[in-house]
């Protein structure tokens, strides 16, 4: 990375390390990939290096590979121009100072020059890191008016780093929370999923979405914090299901994939658990919830219901290979037709009856017994 920076500097372009990697390095969590801010224009950057890719050329960002093959983002100094609160619109700027001034939070607006070993930290980002404080760069109300996503970003970094949010920043966030309605669902969804992936505490994250008023706009299903005492995790659907009264509508609102929406709706449909831990009840429940079984078990575990015998029984049913769906029966529709069941809806009804019998008594799930049973019921 220093090689890339040196090359740019030797070509006469002022270049600094900036952004998240500097923040994380100062917190003792060095990152492989570094963001560089430079006075060079994107086409000049591309001419200087052999291996580049146009990561976000319209935003002035060129990806450059270092000698180890790690990709670093090199972005031309930018400054904010008029914005509508939905996107921060930027144009090329003239100086590092301008570039730092258009960043969202002081802890994200620190620059380091590894050749000169100097810092540029005009907004006191290092002090805020030291004190565990999330604070907007400049006047928080104006910064949020430029781009409302910054409200969600402030909450995300506070949750991830376990930092407090500065009082003026917080009141501006609360005052403008309802204006986040203008953001695109995609941007909000990305923030929500990054937040639940990285938060140290779900309680804290959920609490701030609720208190700020952002939840009222984007996540009315969010439940008041219920002491989940867990950190975040990578499964957006499951964690959303944990902290919301319903996650299907959330996945729809956030334009999730069809698979995500289907999965979320199956979780919502439930029932969340069998009526009891009796094996037959557990098998009947598994037949009803189908593919949602393991999600519902995970959720129950996260909610601290581990002591419930039914969770162990689900594992037992699976381990013993007991059938809980038509597909696991020892006969299929073709077998039934051959055995004399009339083609058409009668086949489906017969399979349903066979499954019902097998749920009650798993030992019945052999070809001979099921064919005999089929003949007797039709
Ligand atoms: P991470 O990638 O670990 O989530 P990051 O700080 O690198 O954290 P990015 O979204 O990758 O976050 O953005 C890189 C930098 O760009 C940030 O550190 C910040 O300085 C600036 N930035 C990103 N989004 C905005 C925004 N909406 N408004 C102002 N500045 C922003
Ligand atoms: Mg980043």
Coordinates of N, CA and C in Angstrom, one line a residue, residues 83-237:
X83 N -27.3 18.7 -2.1 CA -27.8 17.3 -1.9 C -29.2 17.4 -1.6
X84 N -29.9 16.2 -1.7 CA -31.3 16.2 -1.5 C -31.6 15.3 -0.3
X85 N -30.6 14.9 0.5 CA -30.8 14.1 1.6 C -30.9 12.6 1.3
X86 N -31.0 12.3 0.0 CA -31.0 10.8 -0.3 C -29.7 10.3 -0.7
X87 N -28.9 11.1 -1.4 CA -27.5 10.7 -1.7 C -26.6 11.9 -1.4
X88 N -25.4 11.6 -1.0 CA -24.5 12.8 -0.9 C -23.9 12.9 -2.3
X89 N -24.2 14.0 -3.0 CA -23.6 14.2 -4.3 C -22.3 14.9 -4.2
X90 N -21.3 14.4 -4.8 CA -19.9 14.9 -4.7 C -19.3 15.3 -6.0
X91 N -18.4 16.2 -6.0 CA -17.6 16.5 -7.2 C -16.1 16.5 -6.7
X92 N -15.2 16.5 -7.7 CA -13.8 16.5 -7.3 C -13.5 17.8 -6.6
X93 N -12.7 17.7 -5.5 CA -12.4 18.8 -4.7 C -10.9 19.1 -4.9
X94 N -10.4 20.1 -4.2 CA -9.1 20.5 -4.4 C -8.1 20.1 -3.3
X95 N -8.6 19.9 -2.1 CA -7.7 19.6 -1.0 C -8.2 18.5 -0.1
X96 N -7.2 18.0 0.6 CA -7.6 17.0 1.6 C -8.6 17.5 2.6
X97 N -8.4 18.8 3.0 CA -9.3 19.4 4.0 C -10.7 19.3 3.6
X98 N -11.0 19.7 2.3 CA -12.3 19.6 1.8 C -12.8 18.2 1.8
X99 N -11.9 17.2 1.5 CA -12.3 15.8 1.4 C -12.7 15.3 2.8
X100 N -11.9 15.7 3.8 CA -12.3 15.3 5.2 C -13.6 15.9 5.7
X101 N -13.8 17.1 5.2 CA -15.0 17.9 5.7 C -16.3 17.3 5.2
X102 N -16.2 16.5 4.1 CA -17.5 16.0 3.6 C -17.8 14.6 4.1
X103 N -16.9 14.1 5.0 CA -17.1 12.8 5.6 C -18.1 12.9 6.7
X104 N -18.7 11.7 7.1 CA -19.8 11.7 8.0 C -19.4 11.9 9.5
X105 N -18.5 11.2 10.0 CA -18.2 11.2 11.4 C -16.7 11.6 11.7
X106 N -16.5 12.2 12.8 CA -15.1 12.6 13.0 C -14.1 11.4 13.0
X107 N -14.6 10.3 13.6 CA -13.7 9.1 13.6 C -13.4 8.5 12.2
X108 N -14.2 9.0 11.3 CA -14.0 8.5 9.9 C -13.4 9.6 9.0
X109 N -12.9 10.6 9.7 CA -12.4 11.8 8.9 C -10.9 12.1 9.4
X110 N -10.2 11.0 9.6 CA -8.8 11.2 10.0 C -7.9 10.7 8.9
X111 N -6.8 11.5 8.6 CA -5.9 11.1 7.5 C -4.5 10.9 8.1
X112 N -3.8 10.0 7.5 CA -2.4 9.7 7.9 C -1.5 9.6 6.7
X113 N -0.3 10.2 6.8 CA 0.6 10.1 5.7 C 1.8 9.3 6.1
X114 N 1.9 8.0 5.7 CA 2.9 7.1 6.2 C 4.3 7.4 5.8
X115 N 4.5 8.3 4.7 CA 5.9 8.6 4.4 C 6.4 9.8 5.3
X116 N 5.5 10.8 5.5 CA 5.9 11.9 6.3 C 5.6 11.6 7.8
X117 N 4.9 10.5 8.1 CA 4.4 10.2 9.4 C 3.7 11.4 10.0
X118 N 2.8 11.9 9.3 CA 2.0 13.1 9.8 C 0.5 12.8 9.8
X119 N -0.2 13.5 10.7 CA -1.7 13.3 10.8 C -2.4 14.5 10.3
X120 N -3.6 14.4 9.7 CA -4.5 15.5 9.5 C -5.8 15.1 10.2
X121 N -6.2 15.8 11.2 CA -7.3 15.4 12.0 C -8.1 16.6 12.4
X122 N -8.6 17.4 11.4 CA -9.1 18.7 11.8 C -10.4 18.7 12.7
X123 N -11.0 17.5 12.8 CA -12.3 17.5 13.6 C -12.1 16.8 14.9
X124 N -10.9 16.5 15.3 CA -10.6 15.8 16.6 C -11.1 14.4 16.6
X125 N -11.0 13.7 15.5 CA -11.4 12.3 15.4 C -10.6 11.4 16.4
X126 N -9.3 11.7 16.5 CA -8.5 10.8 17.4 C -9.0 11.0 18.9
X127 N -9.3 12.2 19.3 CA -9.8 12.4 20.6 C -11.1 11.6 20.8
X128 N -12.0 11.7 19.8 CA -13.3 11.0 19.9 C -13.1 9.5 20.0
X129 N -12.1 9.0 19.2 CA -11.8 7.6 19.3 C -11.4 7.2 20.7
X130 N -10.6 8.1 21.3 CA -10.1 7.9 22.6 C -11.2 7.9 23.6
X131 N -12.1 8.8 23.5 CA -13.2 8.9 24.4 C -14.4 8.1 24.1
X132 N -14.3 7.3 23.0 CA -15.5 6.4 22.6 C -16.7 7.2 22.2
X133 N -16.5 8.2 21.3 CA -17.6 9.1 21.0 C -17.8 9.1 19.5
X134 N -19.1 9.0 19.1 CA -19.5 9.1 17.7 C -20.0 10.5 17.6
X135 N -19.4 11.3 16.7 CA -19.8 12.7 16.5 C -19.8 13.1 15.1
X136 N -20.8 13.8 14.6 CA -20.8 14.2 13.2 C -19.7 15.2 13.0
X137 N -19.2 15.2 11.7 CA -18.2 16.3 11.3 C -19.0 17.6 11.1
X138 N -18.6 18.6 11.8 CA -19.2 19.9 11.6 C -20.6 19.9 12.3
X139 N -21.5 20.7 11.7 CA -22.9 20.8 12.3 C -23.7 19.6 12.0
X140 N -24.1 18.9 13.0 CA -24.8 17.6 12.7 C -26.1 17.8 11.9
X141 N -26.8 18.8 12.3 CA -28.1 18.9 11.5 C -27.9 19.1 10.0
X142 N -26.9 20.0 9.7 CA -26.6 20.1 8.2 C -26.1 18.9 7.6
X143 N -25.3 18.2 8.3 CA -24.7 17.0 7.7 C -25.7 15.9 7.5
X144 N -26.7 15.8 8.4 CA -27.8 14.8 8.2 C -28.7 15.3 7.1
X145 N -28.9 16.6 7.0 CA -29.8 17.1 6.0 C -29.2 16.7 4.6
X146 N -27.9 16.8 4.5 CA -27.3 16.4 3.2 C -27.5 15.0 2.8
X147 N -27.4 14.1 3.8 CA -27.6 12.7 3.6 C -28.1 12.0 4.8
X148 N -29.4 11.6 4.8 CA -30.0 11.0 6.0 C -29.4 9.7 6.4
X149 N -28.7 9.0 5.4 CA -28.2 7.7 5.8 C -27.1 7.9 6.9
X150 N -26.6 9.1 7.0 CA -25.6 9.3 8.0 C -26.1 9.1 9.4
X151 N -27.4 9.3 9.6 CA -28.1 9.0 10.9 C -27.9 7.5 11.2
X152 N -28.2 6.7 10.2 CA -28.1 5.2 10.4 C -26.6 4.8 10.6
X153 N -25.7 5.5 9.9 CA -24.3 5.2 10.0 C -23.8 5.5 11.4
X154 N -24.3 6.6 12.0 CA -23.8 7.0 13.3 C -24.3 5.9 14.3
X155 N -25.5 5.5 14.2 CA -26.0 4.4 15.1 C -25.2 3.1 14.9
X156 N -24.9 2.8 13.6 CA -24.2 1.6 13.3 C -22.8 1.6 14.0
X157 N -22.1 2.7 13.8 CA -20.7 2.7 14.4 C -20.8 2.7 15.9
X158 N -21.7 3.4 16.5 CA -21.9 3.4 17.9 C -22.1 1.9 18.4
X159 N -22.9 1.2 17.7 CA -23.2 -0.2 18.1 C -22.0 -1.1 17.9
X160 N -21.3 -0.9 16.8 CA -20.2 -1.8 16.5 C -19.0 -1.5 17.4
X161 N -18.8 -0.2 17.8 CA -17.6 0.1 18.6 C -17.9 0.2 20.0
X162 N -19.2 0.1 20.3 CA -19.7 0.3 21.7 C -19.3 1.7 22.2
X163 N -19.6 2.7 21.3 CA -19.3 4.1 21.6 C -20.6 4.8 22.0
X164 N -20.5 5.9 22.7 CA -21.6 6.8 22.9 C -21.8 7.7 21.7
X165 N -23.0 8.3 21.6 CA -23.3 9.2 20.5 C -23.3 10.6 21.2
X166 N -22.5 11.5 20.6 CA -22.4 12.9 21.1 C -23.8 13.5 21.2
X167 N -24.1 14.3 22.2 CA -25.5 14.8 22.5 C -26.0 15.6 21.3
X168 N -25.2 16.5 20.7 CA -25.8 17.3 19.6 C -26.0 16.5 18.4
X169 N -25.2 15.5 18.2 CA -25.3 14.6 17.0 C -26.6 13.8 17.2
X170 N -26.8 13.3 18.5 CA -28.0 12.5 18.8 C -29.3 13.3 18.6
X171 N -29.3 14.6 19.1 CA -30.6 15.3 19.0 C -30.8 15.6 17.5
X172 N -29.8 15.9 16.7 CA -30.0 16.1 15.3 C -30.6 14.8 14.6
X173 N -30.0 13.7 15.1 CA -30.5 12.4 14.5 C -31.9 12.2 14.8
X174 N -32.3 12.4 16.1 CA -33.7 12.2 16.4 C -34.6 13.2 15.7
X175 N -34.2 14.5 15.6 CA -35.0 15.5 14.9 C -35.3 15.1 13.5
X176 N -34.3 14.5 12.8 CA -34.5 14.2 11.4 C -34.8 12.7 11.1
X177 N -35.1 12.0 12.1 CA -35.3 10.5 11.9 C -36.4 10.3 10.9
X178 N -37.5 11.1 11.0 CA -38.6 10.8 10.1 C -38.3 11.1 8.7
X179 N -37.3 12.0 8.4 CA -36.9 12.2 7.0 C -36.1 11.1 6.4
X180 N -35.7 10.1 7.2 CA -35.1 8.9 6.6 C -36.0 8.2 5.6
X181 N -37.3 8.6 5.7 CA -38.3 8.0 4.8 C -38.0 8.2 3.3
X182 N -37.2 9.2 3.0 CA -36.8 9.5 1.6 C -35.7 8.6 1.1
X183 N -35.0 7.9 2.0 CA -33.9 7.1 1.6 C -34.4 5.9 0.7
X184 N -33.5 5.4 -0.1 CA -34.0 4.2 -0.8 C -33.9 3.0 0.1
X185 N -34.8 2.0 -0.2 CA -34.9 0.8 0.7 C -33.6 0.1 0.6
X186 N -32.9 0.1 -0.5 CA -31.6 -0.6 -0.7 C -30.6 -0.1 0.3
X187 N -30.5 1.2 0.4 CA -29.4 1.8 1.2 C -29.8 1.5 2.7
X188 N -31.0 1.6 3.1 CA -31.4 1.3 4.4 C -31.2 -0.1 4.8
X189 N -31.6 -1.0 3.8 CA -31.4 -2.4 4.1 C -29.9 -2.7 4.3
X190 N -29.0 -2.1 3.4 CA -27.6 -2.4 3.6 C -27.1 -1.9 5.0
X191 N -27.6 -0.8 5.4 CA -27.2 -0.3 6.7 C -27.7 -1.2 7.8
X192 N -28.9 -1.7 7.7 CA -29.5 -2.6 8.7 C -28.7 -3.9 8.7
X193 N -28.4 -4.4 7.6 CA -27.7 -5.7 7.7 C -26.2 -5.5 8.1
X194 N -25.6 -4.4 7.7 CA -24.2 -4.2 8.3 C -24.3 -4.0 9.8
X195 N -25.3 -3.3 10.2 CA -25.5 -3.1 11.7 C -25.7 -4.4 12.5
X196 N -26.6 -5.2 12.0 CA -26.8 -6.4 12.8 C -25.6 -7.4 12.6
X197 N -24.9 -7.3 11.6 CA -23.7 -8.2 11.5 C -22.6 -7.8 12.4
X198 N -22.5 -6.5 12.7 CA -21.3 -6.0 13.4 C -21.5 -5.5 14.8
X199 N -22.8 -5.4 15.2 CA -23.0 -4.8 16.6 C -22.5 -5.7 17.7
X200 N -22.0 -5.0 18.7 CA -21.6 -5.8 19.9 C -22.8 -6.2 20.7
X201 N -23.8 -5.5 20.6 CA -25.0 -5.8 21.4 C -26.3 -5.5 20.6
X202 N -27.1 -6.5 20.4 CA -28.4 -6.2 19.7 C -29.3 -5.3 20.5
X203 N -29.3 -5.4 21.8 CA -30.1 -4.5 22.7 C -29.8 -3.1 22.4
X204 N -28.6 -2.8 22.3 CA -28.1 -1.4 22.2 C -28.6 -0.9 20.8
X205 N -28.3 -1.7 19.7 CA -28.7 -1.3 18.4 C -30.2 -1.1 18.2
X206 N -30.9 -2.0 18.7 CA -32.4 -2.0 18.6 C -32.9 -0.8 19.4
X207 N -32.3 -0.6 20.6 CA -32.7 0.6 21.5 C -32.5 1.9 20.7
X208 N -31.4 2.0 20.0 CA -31.2 3.3 19.3 C -32.0 3.5 18.0
X209 N -32.3 2.4 17.4 CA -33.3 2.5 16.2 C -34.6 3.0 16.7
X210 N -35.0 2.4 17.9 CA -36.3 2.8 18.4 C -36.3 4.2 19.0
X211 N -35.4 4.5 19.8 CA -35.4 5.8 20.5 C -35.2 7.0 19.5
X212 N -34.4 6.8 18.4 CA -34.2 7.8 17.5 C -35.4 8.1 16.7
X213 N -36.3 7.1 16.5 CA -37.4 7.3 15.7 C -37.3 6.7 14.3
X214 N -36.1 6.2 14.0 CA -35.8 5.6 12.7 C -36.7 4.3 12.5
X215 N -36.8 3.6 13.6 CA -37.6 2.3 13.5 C -39.1 2.6 13.2
X216 N -39.6 3.7 13.6 CA -41.0 4.0 13.3 C -41.2 4.1 11.8
X217 N -40.2 4.6 11.1 CA -40.3 4.8 9.7 C -40.0 3.5 8.9
X218 N -38.9 2.8 9.3 CA -38.4 1.7 8.5 C -38.7 0.3 9.1
X219 N -38.8 0.2 10.4 CA -39.0 -1.1 11.1 C -40.0 -1.0 12.2
X220 N -41.3 -0.7 11.8 CA -42.3 -0.7 12.9 C -42.5 -2.0 13.6
X221 N -42.0 -3.1 13.0 CA -42.1 -4.4 13.6 C -41.1 -4.6 14.8
X222 N -40.1 -3.7 14.9 CA -39.0 -3.8 15.8 C -39.6 -3.9 17.3
X223 N -39.2 -4.9 18.0 CA -39.7 -5.0 19.4 C -38.8 -4.3 20.4
X224 N -39.5 -3.7 21.4 CA -38.6 -3.1 22.4 C -37.6 -4.1 22.9
X225 N -36.4 -3.7 23.1 CA -35.3 -4.6 23.5 C -35.7 -5.5 24.6
X226 N -35.5 -6.8 24.4 CA -35.9 -7.8 25.4 C -34.7 -8.5 26.0
X227 N -33.6 -7.8 26.2 CA -32.4 -8.4 26.8 C -32.0 -9.7 26.1
X228 N -31.8 -9.6 24.8 CA -31.3 -10.8 24.0 C -29.9 -11.1 24.4
X229 N -29.2 -10.0 24.9 CA -27.8 -10.2 25.3 C -27.0 -11.0 24.3
X230 N -27.2 -10.8 23.0 CA -26.3 -11.4 22.1 C -25.7 -10.3 21.2
X231 N -24.6 -10.6 20.6 CA -24.0 -9.7 19.6 C -24.8 -10.0 18.3
X232 N -24.3 -9.3 17.3 CA -25.0 -9.5 16.0 C -24.5 -10.8 15.4
X233 N -24.8 -11.0 14.1 CA -24.4 -12.2 13.4 C -24.7 -12.0 11.9
X234 N -24.3 -12.9 11.1 CA -24.3 -12.8 9.7 C -25.7 -13.1 9.1
X235 N -26.6 -13.8 9.8 CA -27.8 -14.2 9.2 C -28.9 -13.1 9.4
X236 N -29.0 -12.3 8.4 CA -29.9 -11.1 8.4 C -31.4 -11.5 8.7
X237 N -31.8 -12.6 8.0 CA -33.2 -13.0 8.1 C -33.5 -13.4 9.6

